[in-house]
Amino acid sequence: MKKIIRILSVFVLSILTLTACSIEGEKVNEDTTSTKSSKEAKEDITIGVSLSTLNNPFFVSVRDGIEEVAKDKNVKVVISDAQNDSAEQSNQIDDLIQQKVDLLLINPVDSQAISPAVESANTANIPVICVDRGSDSGEIVSLVASDNVEGGKMAGEYILEKLGENAKVAQLEGIPGASSTRERGEGFEKATEGKIDLVSQTANFDRSEGMNVMENMIQANPDIKAVFSQNDEMALGASEALSSKDDILIVGFDGTEDALKAVEDGTMSATVAQKPHEMGKIAMQTAVKYLNGEKVEENISSPLELITK
């Protein structure tokens, strides 16, 4: 009888030992799988990037900053060029949503027109970060941009300092509906309201349009003494139109390589310089931080500096 009891005890003990080993093995496997999945999620990141245009050197620099950080962080980026076409940009973002990218970096052509695309990304649970220009509606994680209002004020104050009050000043405006157009104009007008005779017309942030619009404006207003252009491309176009008039101040906005050279040469008077390469880097760093679960600010400012000869 005692022998039978000993045999049963050994049998039960063996079963308990095997069960415990099996449970412990399952726990290790679960932990290993969890760690592996987390690691894969962090390493296998794809970020969709939609830029308003790569015909503008400013946004080429933004792209280069994005790609620099992406390479450093081992993040895949899919970059599209909307060529300043709001409808095309919306279609490209729809494609990126279908590709199920982990996050969207969007530099809108038009802040109002981009809103439905941002809302579509929200519906698909894809976070959105805007660069240089915001979105009028839809939820975004962060806006990485210079303080456009402050930059417009800097340009206005510079012109007032050089010319005093009551001078006739032309303003070349960017794409209607773009937040940067509204904000740069707002800052400029805050600095100059009631102090200058202002005439404004859009040239859509484009160099050739800037030249054509400026030619028409100077014919209609031959007493123009200064030009504030809401970006450097339009300012460079204006400088071509005014090449025979070296007494007109031309102030741009962006700080592109061509504009800095024009300031040095004296064909432009000044530019409110952004740092587009740095802006692109900050945007991508913010995206990676967010995807890694870190807290990011809703508004992140990129630095500005007034550059004169």
mmCIF file of C-alpha atoms in Angstrom:
data_model
loop_
_atom_site.group_PDB
_atom_site.id
_atom_site.type_symbol
_atom_site.label_atom_id
_atom_site.label_comp_id
_atom_site.label_asym_id
_atom_site.label_seq_id
_atom_site.Cartn_x
_atom_site.Cartn_y
_atom_site.Cartn_z
ATOM 1 C CA MET A 1 0.000 0.000 0.000
ATOM 2 C CA LYS A 2 2.835 2.370 0.945
ATOM 3 C CA LYS A 3 4.533 1.571 -2.356
ATOM 4 C CA ILE A 4 1.389 2.493 -4.287
ATOM 5 C CA ILE A 5 1.106 5.817 -2.406
ATOM 6 C CA ARG A 6 4.772 6.620 -3.165
ATOM 7 C CA ILE A 7 4.222 5.931 -6.871
ATOM 8 C CA LEU A 8 1.111 8.150 -6.949
ATOM 9 C CA SER A 9 2.957 10.979 -5.152
ATOM 10 C CA VAL A 10 5.812 10.886 -7.632
ATOM 11 C CA PHE A 11 3.311 10.870 -10.532
ATOM 12 C CA VAL A 12 1.361 13.894 -9.196
ATOM 13 C CA LEU A 13 4.591 15.811 -8.511
ATOM 14 C CA SER A 14 5.782 15.182 -12.061
ATOM 15 C CA ILE A 15 2.528 16.462 -13.514
ATOM 16 C CA LEU A 16 2.690 19.645 -11.399
ATOM 17 C CA THR A 17 6.290 20.274 -12.424
ATOM 18 C CA LEU A 18 5.505 19.849 -16.113
ATOM 19 C CA THR A 19 2.488 22.169 -15.826
ATOM 20 C CA ALA A 20 4.530 24.859 -14.110
ATOM 21 C CA CYS A 21 7.244 24.623 -16.760
ATOM 22 C CA SER A 22 4.620 24.883 -19.495
ATOM 23 C CA ILE A 23 3.048 28.005 -17.949
ATOM 24 C CA GLU A 24 6.447 29.642 -17.454
ATOM 25 C CA GLY A 25 7.325 28.849 -21.054
ATOM 26 C CA GLU A 26 4.122 30.511 -22.270
ATOM 27 C CA LYS A 27 4.912 33.592 -20.199
ATOM 28 C CA VAL A 28 8.397 33.902 -21.693
ATOM 29 C CA ASN A 29 7.033 33.484 -25.202
ATOM 30 C CA GLU A 30 4.408 36.177 -24.589
ATOM 31 C CA ASP A 31 7.004 38.587 -23.223
ATOM 32 C CA THR A 32 9.355 37.927 -26.121
ATOM 33 C CA THR A 33 6.592 38.464 -28.671
ATOM 34 C CA SER A 34 5.523 41.694 -26.979
ATOM 35 C CA THR A 35 9.067 43.043 -26.963
ATOM 36 C CA LYS A 36 9.570 42.070 -30.579
ATOM 37 C CA SER A 37 6.324 43.735 -31.685
ATOM 38 C CA SER A 38 7.198 46.937 -29.849
ATOM 39 C CA LYS A 39 10.629 46.999 -31.420
ATOM 40 C CA GLU A 40 9.236 46.372 -34.881
ATOM 41 C CA ALA A 41 6.656 49.140 -34.413
ATOM 42 C CA LYS A 42 9.390 51.668 -33.611
ATOM 43 C CA GLU A 43 11.747 50.584 -36.362
ATOM 44 C CA ASP A 44 9.210 50.081 -39.129
ATOM 45 C CA ILE A 45 7.859 53.641 -39.376
ATOM 46 C CA THR A 46 6.606 55.183 -42.628
ATOM 47 C CA ILE A 47 5.798 58.886 -42.745
ATOM 48 C CA GLY A 48 3.942 60.431 -45.669
ATOM 49 C CA VAL A 49 5.080 63.917 -46.657
ATOM 50 C CA SER A 50 2.973 66.246 -48.796
ATOM 51 C CA LEU A 51 4.720 69.458 -49.890
ATOM 52 C CA SER A 52 2.965 72.327 -51.635
ATOM 53 C CA THR A 53 5.645 72.621 -54.349
ATOM 54 C CA LEU A 54 9.230 71.629 -55.026
ATOM 55 C CA ASN A 55 9.582 74.371 -57.635
ATOM 56 C CA ASN A 56 10.291 76.760 -54.750
ATOM 57 C CA PRO A 57 13.820 76.427 -53.253
ATOM 58 C CA PHE A 58 12.372 77.076 -49.796
ATOM 59 C CA PHE A 59 10.418 73.822 -49.836
ATOM 60 C CA VAL A 60 13.333 71.939 -51.374
ATOM 61 C CA SER A 61 15.258 72.923 -48.229
ATOM 62 C CA VAL A 62 12.332 71.797 -46.052
ATOM 63 C CA ARG A 63 12.382 68.429 -47.825
ATOM 64 C CA ASP A 64 16.145 68.100 -47.354
ATOM 65 C CA GLY A 65 15.777 68.713 -43.613
ATOM 66 C CA ILE A 66 13.036 66.072 -43.406
ATOM 67 C CA GLU A 67 15.139 63.526 -45.298
ATOM 68 C CA GLU A 68 18.220 64.219 -43.158
ATOM 69 C CA VAL A 69 16.409 63.334 -39.931
ATOM 70 C CA ALA A 70 14.584 60.404 -41.559
ATOM 71 C CA LYS A 71 17.922 58.880 -42.572
ATOM 72 C CA ASP A 72 19.387 59.458 -39.109
ATOM 73 C CA LYS A 73 16.347 57.897 -37.390
ATOM 74 C CA ASN A 74 15.997 55.057 -39.933
ATOM 75 C CA VAL A 75 12.478 56.187 -40.858
ATOM 76 C CA LYS A 76 10.964 55.632 -44.290
ATOM 77 C CA VAL A 77 9.440 58.705 -45.960
ATOM 78 C CA VAL A 78 7.122 58.893 -48.962
ATOM 79 C CA ILE A 79 7.274 62.419 -50.411
ATOM 80 C CA SER A 80 4.787 63.942 -52.844
ATOM 81 C CA ASP A 81 4.881 67.291 -54.669
ATOM 82 C CA ALA A 82 1.486 68.998 -55.108
ATOM 83 C CA GLN A 83 2.896 71.578 -57.565
ATOM 84 C CA ASN A 84 0.763 74.273 -55.887
ATOM 85 C CA ASP A 85 -2.453 72.464 -56.856
ATOM 86 C CA SER A 86 -4.871 71.979 -53.943
ATOM 87 C CA ALA A 87 -6.868 69.259 -55.713
ATOM 88 C CA GLU A 88 -3.705 67.358 -56.586
ATOM 89 C CA GLN A 89 -2.507 67.621 -52.990
ATOM 90 C CA SER A 90 -5.798 66.201 -51.695
ATOM 91 C CA ASN A 91 -5.507 63.257 -54.105
ATOM 92 C CA GLN A 92 -1.920 62.601 -53.048
ATOM 93 C CA ILE A 93 -2.886 62.631 -49.379
ATOM 94 C CA ASP A 94 -5.730 60.196 -50.099
ATOM 95 C CA ASP A 95 -3.128 57.879 -51.653
ATOM 96 C CA LEU A 96 -0.895 58.176 -48.574
ATOM 97 C CA ILE A 97 -3.874 57.375 -46.346
ATOM 98 C CA GLN A 98 -4.591 54.282 -48.458
ATOM 99 C CA GLN A 99 -0.955 53.248 -47.984
ATOM 100 C CA LYS A 100 -1.639 53.392 -44.219
ATOM 101 C CA VAL A 101 1.348 55.558 -43.388
ATOM 102 C CA ASP A 102 1.983 56.027 -39.664
ATOM 103 C CA LEU A 103 1.869 59.821 -39.777
ATOM 104 C CA LEU A 104 1.388 62.648 -42.278
ATOM 105 C CA LEU A 105 3.583 65.734 -42.554
ATOM 106 C CA ILE A 106 1.609 68.262 -44.612
ATOM 107 C CA ASN A 107 2.711 71.611 -46.010
ATOM 108 C CA PRO A 108 -0.647 72.832 -47.376
ATOM 109 C CA VAL A 109 -1.069 74.669 -50.664
ATOM 110 C CA ASP A 110 -4.188 76.264 -49.172
ATOM 111 C CA SER A 111 -5.104 76.095 -45.492
ATOM 112 C CA GLN A 112 -8.830 75.933 -46.175
ATOM 113 C CA ALA A 113 -8.712 73.531 -49.128
ATOM 114 C CA ILE A 114 -6.550 71.060 -47.163
ATOM 115 C CA SER A 115 -9.108 70.732 -44.353
ATOM 116 C CA PRO A 116 -11.108 67.771 -45.815
ATOM 117 C CA ALA A 117 -7.861 65.818 -46.362
ATOM 118 C CA VAL A 118 -6.829 66.430 -42.743
ATOM 119 C CA GLU A 119 -10.272 65.302 -41.594
ATOM 120 C CA SER A 120 -9.935 62.127 -43.719
ATOM 121 C CA ALA A 121 -6.638 61.396 -41.993
ATOM 122 C CA ASN A 122 -8.347 61.955 -38.625
ATOM 123 C CA THR A 123 -11.027 59.416 -39.594
ATOM 124 C CA ALA A 124 -8.309 56.920 -40.541
ATOM 125 C CA ASN A 125 -6.575 57.541 -37.179
ATOM 126 C CA ILE A 126 -3.449 58.851 -38.902
ATOM 127 C CA PRO A 127 -1.898 61.764 -36.961
ATOM 128 C CA VAL A 128 -1.107 64.959 -38.886
ATOM 129 C CA ILE A 129 1.632 67.544 -38.388
ATOM 130 C CA CYS A 130 1.505 70.716 -40.491
ATOM 131 C CA VAL A 131 4.632 72.498 -41.709
ATOM 132 C CA ASP A 132 4.932 76.243 -42.473
ATOM 133 C CA ARG A 133 1.164 76.569 -43.014
ATOM 134 C CA GLY A 134 -1.710 75.298 -40.908
ATOM 135 C CA SER A 135 -5.110 73.751 -41.629
ATOM 136 C CA ASP A 136 -8.321 75.702 -41.039
ATOM 137 C CA SER A 137 -10.102 72.633 -39.668
ATOM 138 C CA GLY A 138 -9.431 69.044 -38.711
ATOM 139 C CA GLU A 139 -7.197 67.961 -35.845
ATOM 140 C CA ILE A 140 -3.433 68.320 -36.088
ATOM 141 C CA VAL A 141 -0.851 67.173 -33.583
ATOM 142 C CA SER A 142 1.404 70.175 -34.093
ATOM 143 C CA LEU A 143 2.141 73.124 -36.372
ATOM 144 C CA VAL A 144 5.835 73.700 -37.091
ATOM 145 C CA ALA A 145 6.187 77.197 -38.542
ATOM 146 C CA SER A 146 7.847 80.542 -38.189
ATOM 147 C CA ASP A 147 5.876 83.312 -36.496
ATOM 148 C CA ASN A 148 4.538 84.762 -39.735
ATOM 149 C CA VAL A 149 2.775 87.660 -38.027
ATOM 150 C CA GLU A 150 6.003 88.701 -36.325
ATOM 151 C CA GLY A 151 7.898 88.355 -39.621
ATOM 152 C CA GLY A 152 5.400 90.621 -41.380
ATOM 153 C CA LYS A 153 5.839 93.191 -38.613
ATOM 154 C CA MET A 154 9.620 93.032 -38.998
ATOM 155 C CA ALA A 155 9.293 93.817 -42.707
ATOM 156 C CA GLY A 156 6.881 96.721 -42.056
ATOM 157 C CA GLU A 157 9.055 98.234 -39.340
ATOM 158 C CA TYR A 158 12.129 98.032 -41.601
ATOM 159 C CA ILE A 159 10.350 99.882 -44.433
ATOM 160 C CA LEU A 160 9.084 102.570 -42.040
ATOM 161 C CA GLU A 161 12.581 102.975 -40.626
ATOM 162 C CA LYS A 162 14.009 103.506 -44.116
ATOM 163 C CA LEU A 163 11.262 105.638 -45.673
ATOM 164 C CA GLY A 164 9.349 107.229 -42.842
ATOM 165 C CA GLU A 165 5.576 107.632 -43.030
ATOM 166 C CA ASN A 166 3.191 108.378 -45.938
ATOM 167 C CA ALA A 167 5.229 106.569 -48.638
ATOM 168 C CA LYS A 168 3.404 104.499 -51.245
ATOM 169 C CA VAL A 169 4.198 100.798 -50.702
ATOM 170 C CA ALA A 170 3.244 97.768 -52.780
ATOM 171 C CA GLN A 171 2.508 94.400 -51.199
ATOM 172 C CA LEU A 172 2.797 91.185 -53.229
ATOM 173 C CA GLU A 173 0.534 88.648 -51.550
ATOM 174 C CA GLY A 174 0.872 84.866 -51.598
ATOM 175 C CA ILE A 175 -1.691 82.210 -52.415
ATOM 176 C CA PRO A 176 -5.152 83.339 -51.249
ATOM 177 C CA GLY A 177 -6.300 81.048 -48.443
ATOM 178 C CA ALA A 178 -2.807 80.047 -47.275
ATOM 179 C CA SER A 179 -2.334 80.770 -43.577
ATOM 180 C CA SER A 180 1.110 82.258 -44.243
ATOM 181 C CA THR A 181 -0.478 84.747 -46.682
ATOM 182 C CA ARG A 182 -2.985 85.876 -44.075
ATOM 183 C CA GLU A 183 -0.505 86.017 -41.209
ATOM 184 C CA ARG A 184 2.332 87.821 -43.013
ATOM 185 C CA GLY A 185 -0.130 90.365 -44.339
ATOM 186 C CA GLU A 186 -1.625 90.778 -40.867
ATOM 187 C CA GLY A 187 1.777 91.445 -39.297
ATOM 188 C CA PHE A 188 2.793 93.892 -42.035
ATOM 189 C CA GLU A 189 -0.434 95.836 -41.733
ATOM 190 C CA LYS A 190 -0.181 95.932 -37.928
ATOM 191 C CA ALA A 191 3.191 97.642 -38.250
ATOM 192 C CA THR A 192 2.208 100.066 -41.021
ATOM 193 C CA GLU A 193 -1.529 100.742 -40.664
ATOM 194 C CA GLY A 194 -2.253 104.440 -41.129
ATOM 195 C CA LYS A 195 1.428 105.157 -41.781
ATOM 196 C CA ILE A 196 1.790 104.217 -45.473
ATOM 197 C CA ASP A 197 -0.254 104.325 -48.670
ATOM 198 C CA LEU A 198 -0.608 100.580 -49.338
ATOM 199 C CA VAL A 199 -1.549 98.852 -52.603
ATOM 200 C CA SER A 200 -1.762 95.048 -52.627
ATOM 201 C CA GLN A 201 -2.149 92.323 -55.218
ATOM 202 C CA THR A 202 -1.636 88.562 -55.226
ATOM 203 C CA ALA A 203 1.153 86.857 -57.146
ATOM 204 C CA ASN A 204 0.649 83.354 -55.664
ATOM 205 C CA PHE A 205 4.144 82.970 -54.193
ATOM 206 C CA ASP A 206 5.484 82.591 -57.765
ATOM 207 C CA ARG A 207 8.530 84.364 -59.230
ATOM 208 C CA SER A 208 7.211 84.883 -62.766
ATOM 209 C CA GLU A 209 3.855 86.088 -61.437
ATOM 210 C CA GLY A 210 5.709 88.430 -59.103
ATOM 211 C CA MET A 211 7.489 89.958 -62.065
ATOM 212 C CA ASN A 212 4.311 90.350 -64.136
ATOM 213 C CA VAL A 213 2.225 91.748 -61.280
ATOM 214 C CA MET A 214 4.983 94.173 -60.307
ATOM 215 C CA GLU A 215 5.261 95.457 -63.886
ATOM 216 C CA ASN A 216 1.532 96.228 -63.857
ATOM 217 C CA MET A 217 1.614 97.782 -60.385
ATOM 218 C CA ILE A 218 4.499 100.141 -61.150
ATOM 219 C CA GLN A 219 2.789 101.308 -64.336
ATOM 220 C CA ALA A 220 -0.399 102.066 -62.411
ATOM 221 C CA ASN A 221 1.485 103.494 -59.408
ATOM 222 C CA PRO A 222 4.758 105.066 -60.587
ATOM 223 C CA ASP A 223 5.285 106.665 -57.169
ATOM 224 C CA ILE A 224 5.812 103.311 -55.371
ATOM 225 C CA LYS A 225 8.811 103.624 -53.045
ATOM 226 C CA ALA A 226 8.953 100.135 -51.534
ATOM 227 C CA VAL A 227 7.713 96.581 -52.068
ATOM 228 C CA PHE A 228 6.931 94.016 -49.377
ATOM 229 C CA SER A 229 6.767 90.577 -50.935
ATOM 230 C CA GLN A 230 5.317 87.792 -48.809
ATOM 231 C CA ASN A 231 7.974 85.408 -50.098
ATOM 232 C CA ASP A 232 11.382 85.645 -51.739
ATOM 233 C CA GLU A 233 10.309 84.149 -55.055
ATOM 234 C CA MET A 234 7.868 86.994 -55.708
ATOM 235 C CA ALA A 235 10.471 89.493 -54.446
ATOM 236 C CA LEU A 236 13.011 88.170 -56.955
ATOM 237 C CA GLY A 237 10.399 88.539 -59.698
ATOM 238 C CA ALA A 238 9.710 92.094 -58.538
ATOM 239 C CA SER A 239 13.425 92.918 -58.622
ATOM 240 C CA GLU A 240 13.526 91.864 -62.291
ATOM 241 C CA ALA A 241 10.527 94.092 -63.056
ATOM 242 C CA LEU A 242 12.193 97.006 -61.239
ATOM 243 C CA SER A 243 15.722 96.420 -62.508
ATOM 244 C CA SER A 244 15.850 99.945 -64.002
ATOM 245 C CA LYS A 245 14.741 101.547 -60.708
ATOM 246 C CA ASP A 246 17.404 101.301 -58.034
ATOM 247 C CA ASP A 247 15.653 103.632 -55.587
ATOM 248 C CA ILE A 248 12.810 101.235 -54.660
ATOM 249 C CA LEU A 249 13.188 99.111 -51.524
ATOM 250 C CA ILE A 250 12.349 95.422 -52.007
ATOM 251 C CA VAL A 251 11.824 93.276 -48.916
ATOM 252 C CA GLY A 252 11.184 89.550 -49.223
ATOM 253 C CA PHE A 253 10.354 86.747 -46.808
ATOM 254 C CA ASP A 254 12.019 83.305 -46.455
ATOM 255 C CA GLY A 255 15.780 83.760 -46.677
ATOM 256 C CA THR A 256 16.354 81.496 -49.678
ATOM 257 C CA GLU A 257 19.826 81.221 -51.167
ATOM 258 C CA ASP A 258 18.874 83.304 -54.220
ATOM 259 C CA ALA A 259 17.358 86.019 -52.034
ATOM 260 C CA LEU A 260 20.369 86.218 -49.729
ATOM 261 C CA LYS A 261 22.581 86.624 -52.803
ATOM 262 C CA ALA A 262 20.237 89.355 -54.127
ATOM 263 C CA VAL A 263 20.471 91.209 -50.796
ATOM 264 C CA GLU A 264 24.251 90.996 -50.950
ATOM 265 C CA ASP A 265 24.236 92.227 -54.565
ATOM 266 C CA GLY A 266 21.861 95.072 -53.703
ATOM 267 C CA THR A 267 19.021 93.985 -56.007
ATOM 268 C CA MET A 268 16.929 93.292 -52.894
ATOM 269 C CA SER A 269 17.045 95.433 -49.771
ATOM 270 C CA ALA A 270 16.225 92.792 -47.148
ATOM 271 C CA THR A 271 14.561 89.472 -46.463
ATOM 272 C CA VAL A 272 12.880 88.122 -43.351
ATOM 273 C CA ALA A 273 14.865 84.903 -43.209
ATOM 274 C CA GLN A 274 13.343 81.662 -42.076
ATOM 275 C CA LYS A 275 15.454 78.543 -41.763
ATOM 276 C CA PRO A 276 13.634 76.027 -43.980
ATOM 277 C CA HIS A 277 16.174 73.225 -43.568
ATOM 278 C CA GLU A 278 15.866 73.561 -39.803
ATOM 279 C CA MET A 279 12.068 73.700 -40.123
ATOM 280 C CA GLY A 280 12.078 70.384 -41.992
ATOM 281 C CA LYS A 281 14.349 68.822 -39.372
ATOM 282 C CA ILE A 282 12.158 70.040 -36.507
ATOM 283 C CA ALA A 283 9.018 68.707 -38.226
ATOM 284 C CA MET A 284 10.490 65.227 -38.687
ATOM 285 C CA GLN A 285 11.953 65.151 -35.164
ATOM 286 C CA THR A 286 8.514 66.094 -33.829
ATOM 287 C CA ALA A 287 6.899 63.298 -35.861
ATOM 288 C CA VAL A 288 9.310 60.669 -34.538
ATOM 289 C CA LYS A 289 8.873 61.871 -30.956
ATOM 290 C CA TYR A 290 5.090 61.677 -31.257
ATOM 291 C CA LEU A 291 5.174 58.168 -32.710
ATOM 292 C CA ASN A 292 7.461 57.112 -29.866
ATOM 293 C CA GLY A 293 4.849 58.242 -27.359
ATOM 294 C CA GLU A 294 6.587 61.457 -26.309
ATOM 295 C CA LYS A 295 4.675 64.674 -25.671
ATOM 296 C CA VAL A 296 5.000 67.373 -28.358
ATOM 297 C CA GLU A 297 3.949 71.015 -28.384
ATOM 298 C CA GLU A 298 0.900 72.131 -30.385
ATOM 299 C CA ASN A 299 2.822 75.068 -31.885
ATOM 300 C CA ILE A 300 6.559 74.917 -32.520
ATOM 301 C CA SER A 301 8.280 78.071 -33.727
ATOM 302 C CA SER A 302 11.092 78.086 -36.248
ATOM 303 C CA PRO A 303 13.468 81.082 -35.892
ATOM 304 C CA LEU A 304 13.335 84.330 -37.931
ATOM 305 C CA GLU A 305 15.981 86.940 -38.723
ATOM 306 C CA LEU A 306 15.892 90.154 -40.780
ATOM 307 C CA ILE A 307 18.800 90.029 -43.238
ATOM 308 C CA THR A 308 20.108 93.248 -44.777
ATOM 309 C CA LYS A 309 23.318 93.983 -46.639
#
